[in-house]
Amino acid sequence: MFSRLKDQPAVGKLIAQYDQLPRRDQQALGALAVAVFLAILYFAVWQPAAEFQEQAVSARENAGELLAWMQANEQTIRRLGGAGSDTQAASVDKPADGRALMALVTRSAGEAGLSLQRFEPSGEDAIRVWLENAPFAEVAAWLERLSADHGVVIDQAAMDRANEPGRVSVRLTLTI
């Protein structure tokens, strides 16, 4: 392999120039090459490996602390987790598809005293809704009921203040 490398014209020129240098310069160049090699070895191999090892040890310690905390608070976590899922499962009547969502939104808006200016499907399980000059408090209460009682998620919302105090124009994207 070294013989092939020496056969290259550019390498041959470098070797010839190196041979023409005084002995002290050749030694200094050799020491410089060793220093550069060691620097590359340190900065490209050793330091990244050491940093990775430190991060891994830190992550392991954090995971151990989290596990110890979770084990110490297991009963509280189970009680809170169980209570939330029971009440949520009992109270949420989630629409099955986009058509059911559209029916739910139009029916519940009417029940809340809101008139939808426009509504249209947006994909399989979403609907876009526009309300103009609607009371903010009623819109907020309606959205809260949709979320809490039916699991409807507000994907996008834009509210603009109307000319009258307490009234807004609303553009929503609701999903199930």
Short mmCIF file of C-alpha atoms in Angstrom, two decimals:
data_model
loop_
_atom_site.label_atom_id
_atom_site.label_comp_id
_atom_site.label_asym_id
_atom_site.label_seq_id
_atom_site.Cartn_x
_atom_site.Cartn_y
_atom_site.Cartn_z
CA MET A 1 0.00 0.00 0.00
CA PHE A 2 2.81 2.40 0.86
CA SER A 3 4.57 1.54 -2.38
CA ARG A 4 1.47 2.53 -4.36
CA LEU A 5 1.26 5.75 -2.37
CA LYS A 6 4.92 6.53 -3.07
CA ASP A 7 4.32 5.96 -6.79
CA GLN A 8 1.90 8.90 -6.91
CA PRO A 9 3.58 12.00 -8.44
CA ALA A 10 2.30 14.44 -5.81
CA VAL A 11 3.46 12.21 -2.97
CA GLY A 12 6.82 11.73 -4.63
CA LYS A 13 7.30 15.53 -4.78
CA LEU A 14 6.43 15.86 -1.08
CA ILE A 15 8.90 13.10 -0.14
CA ALA A 16 11.61 14.77 -2.23
CA GLN A 17 10.97 18.12 -0.53
CA TYR A 18 11.02 16.45 2.88
CA ASP A 19 14.37 14.75 2.08
CA GLN A 20 15.85 18.13 1.10
CA LEU A 21 14.99 19.67 4.48
CA PRO A 22 17.70 19.92 7.15
CA ARG A 23 17.66 17.24 9.85
CA ARG A 24 16.26 19.61 12.54
CA ASP A 25 13.38 20.67 10.27
CA GLN A 26 12.57 17.02 9.54
CA GLN A 27 12.42 16.34 13.30
CA ALA A 28 10.24 19.41 13.91
CA LEU A 29 7.91 18.38 11.07
CA GLY A 30 7.67 14.87 12.55
CA ALA A 31 6.87 16.27 16.00
CA LEU A 32 4.25 18.57 14.44
CA ALA A 33 2.67 15.62 12.59
CA VAL A 34 2.47 13.62 15.84
CA ALA A 35 0.94 16.63 17.65
CA VAL A 36 -1.66 17.11 14.89
CA PHE A 37 -2.47 13.39 14.94
CA LEU A 38 -2.93 13.43 18.73
CA ALA A 39 -5.09 16.57 18.54
CA ILE A 40 -7.32 14.98 15.90
CA LEU A 41 -7.51 11.80 17.96
CA TYR A 42 -8.48 13.77 21.08
CA PHE A 43 -11.02 16.15 19.50
CA ALA A 44 -12.56 13.71 17.02
CA VAL A 45 -12.64 10.53 19.11
CA TRP A 46 -11.87 10.88 22.81
CA GLN A 47 -13.78 14.07 23.69
CA PRO A 48 -17.07 13.09 21.93
CA ALA A 49 -16.93 9.63 23.51
CA ALA A 50 -16.32 11.10 26.97
CA GLU A 51 -19.19 13.61 26.55
CA PHE A 52 -21.53 10.83 25.39
CA GLN A 53 -20.57 8.74 28.41
CA GLU A 54 -21.23 11.68 30.78
CA GLN A 55 -24.63 12.30 29.19
CA ALA A 56 -25.52 8.62 29.45
CA VAL A 57 -24.58 8.54 33.15
CA SER A 58 -26.59 11.71 33.78
CA ALA A 59 -29.63 10.33 31.93
CA ARG A 60 -29.39 7.09 33.91
CA GLU A 61 -29.22 8.99 37.21
CA ASN A 62 -32.23 11.13 36.21
CA ALA A 63 -34.19 8.04 35.21
CA GLY A 64 -33.32 6.42 38.53
CA GLU A 65 -34.50 9.51 40.44
CA LEU A 66 -37.73 9.60 38.43
CA LEU A 67 -38.33 5.91 39.08
CA ALA A 68 -37.74 6.37 42.81
CA TRP A 69 -40.15 9.32 42.90
CA MET A 70 -42.79 7.40 40.95
CA GLN A 71 -42.45 4.39 43.25
CA ALA A 72 -42.74 6.64 46.31
CA ASN A 73 -45.86 8.31 44.89
CA GLU A 74 -47.39 5.26 43.22
CA GLN A 75 -50.64 5.33 45.19
CA THR A 76 -51.23 9.02 44.47
CA ILE A 77 -50.47 8.55 40.77
CA ARG A 78 -52.82 5.58 40.52
CA ARG A 79 -55.57 7.44 42.37
CA LEU A 80 -55.26 10.54 40.18
CA GLY A 81 -54.87 8.55 36.98
CA GLY A 82 -57.81 6.29 37.74
CA ALA A 83 -60.10 9.14 38.80
CA GLY A 84 -59.39 11.16 35.67
CA SER A 85 -59.98 8.29 33.27
CA ASP A 86 -63.21 7.19 34.99
CA THR A 87 -64.80 10.63 34.97
CA GLN A 88 -63.56 11.39 31.50
CA ALA A 89 -64.79 8.10 30.07
CA ALA A 90 -68.18 8.49 31.72
CA SER A 91 -68.77 12.09 30.65
CA VAL A 92 -67.34 12.12 27.11
CA ASP A 93 -69.78 11.29 24.33
CA LYS A 94 -67.35 11.56 21.42
CA PRO A 95 -68.70 11.81 17.85
CA ALA A 96 -67.85 8.82 15.66
CA ASP A 97 -66.93 10.66 12.46
CA GLY A 98 -66.95 14.03 10.70
CA ARG A 99 -70.66 13.81 9.89
CA ALA A 100 -71.55 13.20 13.54
CA LEU A 101 -69.22 16.05 14.52
CA MET A 102 -71.00 18.40 12.12
CA ALA A 103 -74.39 17.41 13.54
CA LEU A 104 -73.14 17.83 17.11
CA VAL A 105 -71.62 21.26 16.43
CA THR A 106 -74.72 22.66 14.69
CA ARG A 107 -77.08 21.24 17.36
CA SER A 108 -74.99 22.41 20.31
CA ALA A 109 -74.47 25.88 18.79
CA GLY A 110 -78.23 26.26 18.49
CA GLU A 111 -78.68 25.11 22.09
CA ALA A 112 -76.08 27.66 23.20
CA GLY A 113 -77.91 30.44 21.36
CA LEU A 114 -75.21 30.88 18.73
CA SER A 115 -75.90 31.09 15.02
CA LEU A 116 -73.25 29.64 12.75
CA GLN A 117 -72.60 31.88 9.76
CA ARG A 118 -70.88 29.12 7.86
CA PHE A 119 -69.57 25.61 8.43
CA GLU A 120 -67.89 23.06 6.21
CA PRO A 121 -66.11 19.72 6.58
CA SER A 122 -62.33 19.78 6.74
CA GLY A 123 -61.01 16.30 6.06
CA GLU A 124 -62.36 13.08 7.54
CA ASP A 125 -62.82 14.10 11.16
CA ALA A 126 -62.76 17.90 11.29
CA ILE A 127 -65.08 20.83 10.63
CA ARG A 128 -64.49 24.55 10.01
CA VAL A 129 -66.92 26.93 11.69
CA TRP A 130 -67.48 30.70 11.35
CA LEU A 131 -69.41 32.83 13.84
CA GLU A 132 -69.94 36.57 13.35
CA ASN A 133 -70.66 39.16 16.05
CA ALA A 134 -71.19 36.50 18.75
CA PRO A 135 -70.97 37.09 22.51
CA PHE A 136 -67.53 36.01 23.66
CA ALA A 137 -68.75 34.49 26.94
CA GLU A 138 -71.28 32.30 25.12
CA VAL A 139 -68.70 31.18 22.54
CA ALA A 140 -66.22 30.29 25.30
CA ALA A 141 -68.85 28.37 27.28
CA TRP A 142 -69.99 26.52 24.13
CA LEU A 143 -66.42 25.50 23.25
CA GLU A 144 -65.81 24.35 26.83
CA ARG A 145 -68.95 22.18 26.74
CA LEU A 146 -67.93 20.69 23.39
CA SER A 147 -64.51 19.83 24.76
CA ALA A 148 -65.58 18.54 28.17
CA ASP A 149 -68.77 16.71 27.22
CA HIS A 150 -67.89 15.42 23.76
CA GLY A 151 -64.08 15.39 23.53
CA VAL A 152 -64.03 17.88 20.63
CA VAL A 153 -60.59 19.43 20.15
CA ILE A 154 -60.04 23.00 18.97
CA ASP A 155 -57.37 22.50 16.31
CA GLN A 156 -57.23 26.13 15.14
CA ALA A 157 -58.96 29.25 16.41
CA ALA A 158 -58.96 32.89 15.38
CA MET A 159 -61.03 35.49 17.22
CA ASP A 160 -61.39 39.10 16.16
CA ARG A 161 -62.97 41.79 18.29
CA ALA A 162 -66.23 43.12 16.90
CA ASN A 163 -67.35 46.76 17.08
CA GLU A 164 -69.53 46.12 20.14
CA PRO A 165 -67.85 45.34 23.49
CA GLY A 166 -67.89 41.66 24.44
CA ARG A 167 -68.63 40.44 20.92
CA VAL A 168 -66.27 38.58 18.58
CA SER A 169 -66.01 37.11 15.13
CA VAL A 170 -64.65 33.58 15.34
CA ARG A 171 -63.10 31.12 12.87
CA LEU A 172 -62.56 27.62 14.25
CA THR A 173 -61.35 24.23 13.12
CA LEU A 174 -62.76 21.55 15.40
CA THR A 175 -61.63 17.91 15.34
CA ILE A 176 -62.57 14.68 17.07
#
